[in-house]
mmCIF file of C-alpha atoms in Angstrom:
data_model
loop_
_atom_site.group_PDB
_atom_site.id
_atom_site.type_symbol
_atom_site.label_atom_id
_atom_site.label_comp_id
_atom_site.label_asym_id
_atom_site.label_seq_id
_atom_site.Cartn_x
_atom_site.Cartn_y
_atom_site.Cartn_z
ATOM 1 C CA MET M 1 -15.337 26.512 -10.047
ATOM 2 C CA LYS M 2 -12.692 25.977 -8.140
ATOM 3 C CA ALA M 3 -9.768 28.292 -7.552
ATOM 4 C CA PHE M 4 -6.775 28.906 -5.786
ATOM 5 C CA MET M 5 -7.160 31.992 -3.632
ATOM 6 C CA ILE M 6 -5.586 34.264 -0.904
ATOM 7 C CA GLU M 7 -7.943 36.620 1.329
ATOM 8 C CA ARG M 8 -5.020 39.275 2.961
ATOM 9 C CA TYR M 9 -1.557 40.473 1.281
ATOM 10 C CA GLY M 10 1.207 38.453 3.046
ATOM 11 C CA ASP M 11 -0.164 35.475 4.545
ATOM 12 C CA ARG M 12 2.401 32.930 2.754
ATOM 13 C CA ASP M 13 0.194 30.356 4.462
ATOM 14 C CA GLY M 14 -3.231 31.452 4.078
ATOM 15 C CA GLY M 15 -3.670 30.417 0.235
ATOM 16 C CA ARG M 16 -5.778 27.678 -0.455
ATOM 17 C CA VAL M 17 -8.285 26.104 -3.166
ATOM 18 C CA THR M 18 -11.933 27.071 -2.728
ATOM 19 C CA GLU M 19 -15.239 26.888 -4.546
ATOM 20 C CA THR M 20 -15.894 30.124 -6.193
ATOM 21 C CA PRO M 21 -18.184 31.407 -8.957
ATOM 22 C CA ASP M 22 -17.419 30.793 -12.744
ATOM 23 C CA PRO M 23 -16.382 34.163 -14.167
ATOM 24 C CA GLN M 24 -18.778 36.367 -16.707
ATOM 25 C CA VAL M 25 -17.753 36.204 -20.268
ATOM 26 C CA GLY M 26 -18.010 39.684 -21.559
ATOM 27 C CA ALA M 27 -19.069 40.661 -25.320
ATOM 28 C CA ASP M 28 -15.331 40.486 -26.267
ATOM 29 C CA ASP M 29 -14.761 37.592 -24.248
ATOM 30 C CA VAL M 30 -13.035 34.396 -24.140
ATOM 31 C CA LEU M 31 -14.236 31.851 -21.458
ATOM 32 C CA VAL M 32 -11.341 29.171 -21.162
ATOM 33 C CA ARG M 33 -10.929 25.892 -19.359
ATOM 34 C CA VAL M 34 -7.297 26.212 -17.870
ATOM 35 C CA ARG M 35 -5.094 23.243 -18.166
ATOM 36 C CA ALA M 36 -2.324 24.418 -16.782
ATOM 37 C CA ALA M 37 -0.744 27.658 -15.128
ATOM 38 C CA SER M 38 2.781 28.606 -14.418
ATOM 39 C CA VAL M 39 4.111 30.474 -11.147
ATOM 40 C CA ASN M 40 6.325 33.804 -11.536
ATOM 41 C CA PRO M 41 8.001 35.928 -9.058
ATOM 42 C CA LEU M 42 5.257 37.964 -9.749
ATOM 43 C CA ASP M 43 2.525 35.791 -8.078
ATOM 44 C CA LEU M 44 4.551 36.092 -5.290
ATOM 45 C CA ARG M 45 5.062 39.827 -5.140
ATOM 46 C CA ILE M 46 1.353 40.312 -5.686
ATOM 47 C CA ARG M 47 0.641 37.921 -2.382
ATOM 48 C CA ASP M 48 2.977 39.579 -0.396
ATOM 49 C CA GLY M 49 1.499 43.151 -1.330
ATOM 50 C CA GLY M 50 4.242 44.434 -3.419
ATOM 51 C CA PHE M 51 2.092 46.050 -5.763
ATOM 52 C CA LYS M 52 -1.223 46.508 -3.953
ATOM 53 C CA ALA M 53 -0.530 50.750 -4.064
ATOM 54 C CA ILE M 54 -0.393 50.361 -7.664
ATOM 55 C CA LEU M 55 -2.345 46.778 -8.781
ATOM 56 C CA PRO M 56 -5.325 47.474 -5.824
ATOM 57 C CA TYR M 57 -6.699 44.222 -6.694
ATOM 58 C CA ARG M 58 -9.917 43.211 -4.429
ATOM 59 C CA LEU M 59 -9.345 40.350 -2.262
ATOM 60 C CA PRO M 60 -9.809 37.650 -1.944
ATOM 61 C CA LEU M 61 -8.127 37.233 -4.799
ATOM 62 C CA VAL M 62 -7.334 34.535 -7.318
ATOM 63 C CA LEU M 63 -3.927 34.489 -7.890
ATOM 64 C CA GLY M 64 -2.157 33.656 -11.247
ATOM 65 C CA ASN M 65 -0.595 35.279 -14.400
ATOM 66 C CA ASP M 66 -0.208 32.839 -17.327
ATOM 67 C CA LEU M 67 -2.179 29.864 -18.657
ATOM 68 C CA ALA M 68 -2.772 27.280 -21.420
ATOM 69 C CA GLY M 69 -6.150 25.794 -22.435
ATOM 70 C CA VAL M 70 -9.292 25.367 -23.993
ATOM 71 C CA VAL M 71 -11.874 27.473 -25.157
ATOM 72 C CA VAL M 72 -15.308 26.921 -24.088
ATOM 73 C CA GLU M 73 -17.318 29.824 -24.316
ATOM 74 C CA VAL M 74 -16.940 32.732 -26.776
ATOM 75 C CA GLY M 75 -18.433 36.460 -26.277
ATOM 76 C CA SER M 76 -20.581 38.241 -28.880
ATOM 77 C CA ASP M 77 -18.053 40.071 -30.238
ATOM 78 C CA VAL M 78 -15.464 37.710 -30.480
ATOM 79 C CA THR M 79 -14.271 36.772 -33.971
ATOM 80 C CA ARG M 80 -10.788 35.312 -33.456
ATOM 81 C CA PHE M 81 -11.019 32.101 -31.256
ATOM 82 C CA ALA M 82 -14.000 29.161 -31.063
ATOM 83 C CA VAL M 83 -15.082 26.760 -28.959
ATOM 84 C CA GLY M 84 -12.503 23.516 -28.797
ATOM 85 C CA ASP M 85 -9.368 25.969 -29.695
ATOM 86 C CA GLU M 86 -6.672 25.296 -27.372
ATOM 87 C CA VAL M 87 -4.910 28.736 -26.563
ATOM 88 C CA TYR M 88 -1.884 30.387 -24.119
ATOM 89 C CA ALA M 89 -2.123 33.913 -22.980
ATOM 90 C CA ARG M 90 -0.968 36.022 -20.355
ATOM 91 C CA PRO M 91 -3.981 37.979 -19.192
ATOM 92 C CA ASP M 92 -3.774 41.498 -18.227
ATOM 93 C CA LYS M 93 -2.803 42.883 -15.349
ATOM 94 C CA ASP M 94 -6.319 43.817 -14.392
ATOM 95 C CA ARG M 95 -8.007 40.368 -14.674
ATOM 96 C CA ILE M 96 -4.879 37.886 -13.529
ATOM 97 C CA GLY M 97 -6.696 34.258 -11.860
ATOM 98 C CA THR M 98 -5.265 31.989 -13.854
ATOM 99 C CA PHE M 99 -4.474 29.152 -11.360
ATOM 100 C CA ALA M 100 -8.783 27.907 -11.600
ATOM 101 C CA GLU M 101 -10.315 25.903 -13.917
ATOM 102 C CA LEU M 102 -11.931 28.799 -15.377
ATOM 103 C CA ILE M 103 -10.792 32.045 -16.620
ATOM 104 C CA ALA M 104 -12.538 34.755 -19.003
ATOM 105 C CA VAL M 105 -9.660 36.466 -21.299
ATOM 106 C CA HIS M 106 -10.236 39.298 -23.685
ATOM 107 C CA GLU M 107 -9.495 37.974 -26.921
ATOM 108 C CA ASN M 108 -6.794 40.421 -27.713
ATOM 109 C CA ASP M 109 -4.726 38.931 -25.022
ATOM 110 C CA LEU M 110 -4.789 35.391 -26.511
ATOM 111 C CA ALA M 111 -3.238 33.584 -28.705
ATOM 112 C CA PRO M 112 -3.453 30.156 -30.308
ATOM 113 C CA LYS M 113 -0.971 27.704 -28.820
ATOM 114 C CA PRO M 114 2.097 26.434 -30.127
ATOM 115 C CA ALA M 115 1.009 22.965 -31.451
ATOM 116 C CA GLY M 116 3.757 21.390 -30.664
ATOM 117 C CA LEU M 117 4.115 22.229 -27.195
ATOM 118 C CA THR M 118 2.346 20.815 -24.232
ATOM 119 C CA MET M 119 -0.251 22.270 -22.367
ATOM 120 C CA ALA M 120 2.039 22.461 -19.461
ATOM 121 C CA GLU M 121 5.073 23.847 -21.869
ATOM 122 C CA ALA M 122 2.555 26.303 -23.257
ATOM 123 C CA ALA M 123 1.848 27.845 -20.059
ATOM 124 C CA SER M 124 5.264 28.324 -18.990
ATOM 125 C CA LEU M 125 5.456 30.609 -21.728
ATOM 126 C CA PRO M 126 3.505 33.794 -22.236
ATOM 127 C CA LEU M 127 4.826 36.104 -19.064
ATOM 128 C CA VAL M 128 8.359 35.336 -19.701
ATOM 129 C CA ALA M 129 8.268 35.410 -23.600
ATOM 130 C CA LEU M 130 6.309 38.712 -23.633
ATOM 131 C CA THR M 131 9.053 40.150 -20.802
ATOM 132 C CA SER M 132 12.085 39.299 -22.882
ATOM 133 C CA TRP M 133 10.465 40.666 -25.838
ATOM 134 C CA GLN M 134 9.182 43.720 -24.527
ATOM 135 C CA ALA M 135 12.299 43.970 -22.743
ATOM 136 C CA LEU M 136 15.063 43.284 -25.954
ATOM 137 C CA VAL M 137 12.886 44.433 -28.616
ATOM 138 C CA GLU M 138 10.967 46.703 -27.931
ATOM 139 C CA ARG M 139 12.827 49.050 -24.934
ATOM 140 C CA ALA M 140 16.407 48.224 -25.432
ATOM 141 C CA GLN M 141 16.300 47.495 -28.957
ATOM 142 C CA VAL M 142 19.387 45.369 -29.107
ATOM 143 C CA GLN M 143 20.902 45.007 -32.621
ATOM 144 C CA PRO M 144 22.714 42.082 -34.633
ATOM 145 C CA GLY M 145 26.424 42.348 -32.864
ATOM 146 C CA GLN M 146 25.730 44.311 -29.393
ATOM 147 C CA LYS M 147 26.770 42.754 -26.010
ATOM 148 C CA VAL M 148 23.904 42.006 -24.362
ATOM 149 C CA LEU M 149 23.844 40.667 -20.180
ATOM 150 C CA ILE M 150 21.176 38.781 -19.381
ATOM 151 C CA HIS M 151 21.184 38.252 -15.169
ATOM 152 C CA GLY M 152 19.991 34.998 -14.021
ATOM 153 C CA GLY M 153 20.084 32.737 -17.169
ATOM 154 C CA SER M 154 18.690 29.668 -15.783
ATOM 155 C CA GLY M 155 15.291 31.294 -14.418
ATOM 156 C CA GLY M 156 12.065 31.546 -15.777
ATOM 157 C CA VAL M 157 12.731 34.894 -17.603
ATOM 158 C CA GLY M 158 16.270 34.103 -18.626
ATOM 159 C CA THR M 159 15.932 31.197 -20.370
ATOM 160 C CA VAL M 160 13.380 32.784 -22.700
ATOM 161 C CA ALA M 161 15.963 35.928 -23.272
ATOM 162 C CA LEU M 162 18.954 33.902 -24.235
ATOM 163 C CA GLN M 163 17.038 32.064 -26.719
ATOM 164 C CA LEU M 164 15.545 35.418 -28.072
ATOM 165 C CA ALA M 165 18.668 37.266 -27.740
ATOM 166 C CA ARG M 166 20.760 34.315 -29.802
ATOM 167 C CA ARG M 167 18.040 35.265 -32.615
ATOM 168 C CA LEU M 168 18.615 38.599 -32.497
ATOM 169 C CA GLY M 169 22.363 38.333 -33.428
ATOM 170 C CA ALA M 170 23.456 39.298 -30.250
ATOM 171 C CA HIS M 171 27.030 38.554 -28.157
ATOM 172 C CA VAL M 172 25.181 37.441 -24.707
ATOM 173 C CA ALA M 173 26.984 37.153 -21.298
ATOM 174 C CA THR M 174 24.773 35.570 -18.694
ATOM 175 C CA THR M 175 25.295 34.688 -14.413
ATOM 176 C CA ALA M 176 24.537 31.390 -13.732
ATOM 177 C CA SER M 177 25.663 28.624 -11.067
ATOM 178 C CA ALA M 178 28.743 26.508 -12.515
ATOM 179 C CA ALA M 179 25.792 23.595 -12.398
ATOM 180 C CA LYS M 180 23.477 25.388 -14.806
ATOM 181 C CA ALA M 181 26.626 26.575 -17.336
ATOM 182 C CA ASP M 182 26.087 23.682 -19.647
ATOM 183 C CA LEU M 183 21.970 24.670 -19.924
ATOM 184 C CA VAL M 184 22.672 28.017 -20.515
ATOM 185 C CA ARG M 185 25.458 27.878 -23.008
ATOM 186 C CA GLU M 186 22.853 25.508 -24.765
ATOM 187 C CA LEU M 187 20.388 28.281 -24.602
ATOM 188 C CA GLY M 188 22.650 30.716 -26.292
ATOM 189 C CA ALA M 189 24.951 31.968 -23.729
ATOM 190 C CA ASP M 190 28.414 33.159 -25.122
ATOM 191 C CA LEU M 191 29.807 33.953 -21.902
ATOM 192 C CA VAL M 192 28.812 32.413 -18.495
ATOM 193 C CA VAL M 193 29.883 34.354 -15.467
ATOM 194 C CA ASP M 194 29.775 31.731 -12.234
ATOM 195 C CA TYR M 195 27.915 34.200 -10.016
ATOM 196 C CA ARG M 196 29.469 32.015 -6.520
ATOM 197 C CA THR M 197 32.760 32.577 -7.701
ATOM 198 C CA GLN M 198 33.225 35.513 -9.627
ATOM 199 C CA ASP M 199 32.094 39.229 -9.259
ATOM 200 C CA PHE M 200 30.492 39.770 -12.998
ATOM 201 C CA GLU M 201 31.667 43.772 -12.402
ATOM 202 C CA GLU M 202 35.370 42.776 -12.446
ATOM 203 C CA VAL M 203 34.715 40.377 -15.703
ATOM 204 C CA LEU M 204 32.348 41.938 -18.239
ATOM 205 C CA ASP M 205 32.888 45.646 -19.630
ATOM 206 C CA GLY M 206 31.682 47.812 -22.110
ATOM 207 C CA TYR M 207 28.013 46.090 -22.627
ATOM 208 C CA ASP M 208 25.452 47.657 -24.697
ATOM 209 C CA VAL M 209 22.328 46.180 -22.986
ATOM 210 C CA VAL M 210 21.628 44.834 -19.458
ATOM 211 C CA LEU M 211 18.652 43.110 -18.630
ATOM 212 C CA ASP M 212 18.128 43.234 -15.057
ATOM 213 C CA THR M 213 15.993 40.405 -13.431
ATOM 214 C CA LEU M 214 17.555 40.788 -9.790
ATOM 215 C CA GLY M 215 17.475 44.252 -8.792
ATOM 216 C CA GLY M 216 19.323 45.867 -5.816
ATOM 217 C CA ALA M 217 23.342 45.236 -5.554
ATOM 218 C CA THR M 218 22.968 43.799 -9.177
ATOM 219 C CA LEU M 219 21.538 46.549 -10.602
ATOM 220 C CA GLN M 220 23.911 49.087 -9.413
ATOM 221 C CA LYS M 221 26.628 46.866 -10.858
ATOM 222 C CA SER M 222 24.986 46.537 -13.557
ATOM 223 C CA LEU M 223 25.226 50.362 -14.541
ATOM 224 C CA ARG M 224 29.117 50.368 -14.207
ATOM 225 C CA ILE M 225 29.543 47.611 -16.743
ATOM 226 C CA LEU M 226 27.775 49.247 -19.836
ATOM 227 C CA LYS M 227 29.491 51.647 -22.162
ATOM 228 C CA PRO M 228 28.348 55.186 -22.865
ATOM 229 C CA GLY M 229 24.929 55.099 -24.129
ATOM 230 C CA GLY M 230 24.286 51.576 -23.009
ATOM 231 C CA LYS M 231 20.853 50.833 -21.642
ATOM 232 C CA VAL M 232 19.750 48.793 -18.325
ATOM 233 C CA VAL M 233 15.846 47.311 -18.566
ATOM 234 C CA SER M 234 15.026 46.080 -15.179
ATOM 235 C CA ILE M 235 11.840 43.945 -14.113
ATOM 236 C CA ALA M 236 13.406 43.543 -10.683
ATOM 237 C CA GLY M 237 14.536 47.159 -9.812
ATOM 238 C CA PRO M 238 12.880 50.696 -8.662
ATOM 239 C CA PRO M 239 9.230 51.302 -10.745
ATOM 240 C CA ASP M 240 9.977 54.894 -12.587
ATOM 241 C CA ALA M 241 7.885 57.797 -13.460
ATOM 242 C CA ASP M 242 7.220 56.234 -16.949
ATOM 243 C CA PHE M 243 5.730 53.216 -15.472
ATOM 244 C CA ALA M 244 3.199 55.648 -13.540
ATOM 245 C CA ARG M 245 2.403 57.248 -16.408
ATOM 246 C CA GLU M 246 1.662 54.453 -18.120
ATOM 247 C CA LEU M 247 -0.417 52.655 -15.526
ATOM 248 C CA GLY M 248 -2.655 56.127 -15.501
ATOM 249 C CA ALA M 249 -1.182 56.741 -11.628
ATOM 250 C CA ASN M 250 -2.467 59.931 -10.262
ATOM 251 C CA PRO M 251 0.305 63.021 -9.962
ATOM 252 C CA VAL M 252 0.932 61.832 -6.345
ATOM 253 C CA LEU M 253 1.648 58.202 -7.296
ATOM 254 C CA ARG M 254 3.996 59.786 -10.176
ATOM 255 C CA GLN M 255 6.259 61.801 -7.930
ATOM 256 C CA ALA M 256 6.177 58.640 -5.260
ATOM 257 C CA MET M 257 7.701 56.482 -7.874
ATOM 258 C CA ASN M 258 9.959 58.949 -9.784
ATOM 259 C CA ALA M 259 11.650 59.208 -5.872
ATOM 260 C CA LEU M 260 11.787 55.701 -6.113
ATOM 261 C CA SER M 261 13.654 55.435 -8.628
ATOM 262 C CA TRP M 262 15.578 59.094 -8.606
ATOM 263 C CA ARG M 263 19.024 57.534 -7.329
ATOM 264 C CA THR M 264 19.568 54.400 -9.666
ATOM 265 C CA ARG M 265 18.747 57.210 -12.612
ATOM 266 C CA ARG M 266 20.880 59.645 -11.337
ATOM 267 C CA ARG M 267 23.718 56.573 -11.280
ATOM 268 C CA ALA M 268 22.580 55.874 -14.884
ATOM 269 C CA LYS M 269 22.668 59.429 -15.846
ATOM 270 C CA ARG M 270 26.336 59.788 -14.269
ATOM 271 C CA GLN M 271 27.612 56.901 -16.112
ATOM 272 C CA GLY M 272 26.213 58.381 -19.222
ATOM 273 C CA VAL M 273 23.859 54.951 -19.257
ATOM 274 C CA THR M 274 19.688 55.127 -19.327
ATOM 275 C CA TYR M 275 17.820 52.978 -16.489
ATOM 276 C CA SER M 276 14.310 51.830 -17.366
ATOM 277 C CA PHE M 277 11.792 49.835 -15.476
ATOM 278 C CA LEU M 278 9.575 47.457 -17.552
ATOM 279 C CA PHE M 279 6.503 45.878 -15.931
ATOM 280 C CA MET M 280 5.038 43.544 -19.418
ATOM 281 C CA LYS M 281 2.130 44.121 -20.447
ATOM 282 C CA ALA M 282 -0.383 41.472 -21.814
ATOM 283 C CA ASP M 283 -0.232 41.424 -25.860
ATOM 284 C CA GLY M 284 -1.854 38.420 -27.721
ATOM 285 C CA GLY M 285 -0.478 39.751 -30.885
ATOM 286 C CA ARG M 286 3.147 39.625 -29.950
ATOM 287 C CA LEU M 287 2.505 36.470 -28.368
ATOM 288 C CA GLY M 288 1.470 34.994 -31.532
ATOM 289 C CA GLU M 289 4.324 35.968 -33.275
ATOM 290 C CA LEU M 290 6.603 34.404 -30.424
ATOM 291 C CA THR M 291 4.841 31.430 -31.303
ATOM 292 C CA ARG M 292 6.070 31.059 -34.717
ATOM 293 C CA LEU M 293 9.799 31.311 -33.145
ATOM 294 C CA VAL M 294 8.319 28.620 -30.982
ATOM 295 C CA ASP M 295 7.139 26.600 -33.999
ATOM 296 C CA ALA M 296 10.403 27.450 -35.707
ATOM 297 C CA GLY M 297 12.574 26.060 -33.150
ATOM 298 C CA ASP M 298 13.988 29.150 -32.191
ATOM 299 C CA ILE M 299 12.399 29.539 -28.471
ATOM 300 C CA ARG M 300 11.919 26.182 -26.429
ATOM 301 C CA PRO M 301 10.246 26.314 -23.166
ATOM 302 C CA VAL M 302 12.329 25.115 -19.691
ATOM 303 C CA VAL M 303 9.790 23.161 -17.564
ATOM 304 C CA ASP M 304 11.800 22.562 -14.186
ATOM 305 C CA ARG M 305 8.589 20.708 -12.219
ATOM 306 C CA VAL M 306 4.952 19.674 -12.519
ATOM 307 C CA PHE M 307 2.835 20.295 -9.817
ATOM 308 C CA PRO M 308 -1.229 19.247 -9.519
ATOM 309 C CA PHE M 309 -3.444 21.853 -8.898
ATOM 310 C CA GLU M 310 -4.206 20.864 -5.517
ATOM 311 C CA ARG M 311 -0.521 21.568 -4.457
ATOM 312 C CA THR M 312 -0.804 25.065 -5.986
ATOM 313 C CA ARG M 313 0.694 26.396 -2.487
ATOM 314 C CA GLU M 314 3.251 23.867 -2.413
ATOM 315 C CA ALA M 315 4.139 24.716 -6.132
ATOM 316 C CA MET M 316 4.580 28.823 -4.943
ATOM 317 C CA GLU M 317 6.719 27.698 -2.040
ATOM 318 C CA TYR M 318 8.875 25.584 -4.163
ATOM 319 C CA ALA M 319 9.395 28.572 -6.672
ATOM 320 C CA GLU M 320 9.773 31.211 -3.808
ATOM 321 C CA LYS M 321 12.847 28.912 -2.021
ATOM 322 C CA GLY M 322 14.829 28.976 -5.705
ATOM 323 C CA SER M 323 14.193 24.876 -5.557
ATOM 324 C CA ALA M 324 14.104 24.942 -9.308
ATOM 325 C CA ARG M 325 16.579 23.472 -11.202
ATOM 326 C CA ALA M 326 15.975 25.793 -14.083
ATOM 327 C CA GLY M 327 13.287 27.149 -15.963
ATOM 328 C CA LYS M 328 9.585 27.744 -14.830
ATOM 329 C CA VAL M 329 7.364 25.773 -12.167
ATOM 330 C CA VAL M 330 3.836 25.061 -13.680
ATOM 331 C CA VAL M 331 0.900 24.102 -12.216
ATOM 332 C CA ALA M 332 -1.300 21.156 -13.960
ATOM 333 C CA MET M 333 -5.439 20.747 -13.822
ATOM 334 C CA GLY M 334 -6.855 17.640 -13.548
#
């Protein structure tokens, strides 16, 4: 099969489409012919070696963290899917590789594709939809009437998180450029802070939850706009010990991660708020529940541009430079 592979970390110009053996299909696996896959910041961080200490992938490596496609083979113990089913998924972190013609995915990580979406639209959703759900529902436990700030409302995670927060009944603020204000309001923002001309720390106060997609100074300022007892859930900040435990990391690595987030957690404690790092998990059952929200019109995908598979490296460069107007960049097969 053809796949987009990297041979070493940090080589931004080295990824290429090449031939590689077809995946082996285990008893609980579903072999999917990939029709589309989307580009995520996670792909860029993996390519650059940002997670090599905690996610020791074997090189050369096929990139790609979510997909939509068609089932072409099922393992002997698979009961939920059959050949010909249209599916979508975020594969488990240890089994990535959706920038390829075929991928074997554990059946527990798959869900039926929303019937009303194209393959490209469906491929744009799994990682960002699961991230939004795990951040807002499972981690932050957002309740109706709470005030929620979502950074980067026009980005991949932001476009879905805005819709989900609105569905949860929250009062939603977001940061976005003035050019994207109408879009993010349409998706669910009650208040838009133009990050180019406004400092959100001077505009917002007394928030219950912040979903941080940017890290750095944005994360530190976010701690200060929360009310006592508020929560920051970050997908871009420093990992913490809880994440290390979830990974099953050894004591040395757990201690190192704890040290990375120590200053942020200390600042949060001084503010009377909490900080946690989220690395989303594959979950086909939860993705199936999100499908119902898509089918009901509560969540819709936002796709900026679709690239052909042969131009996967260009698609990654386009996403990395921030060229996307809003939403996701997708790679289409065939």
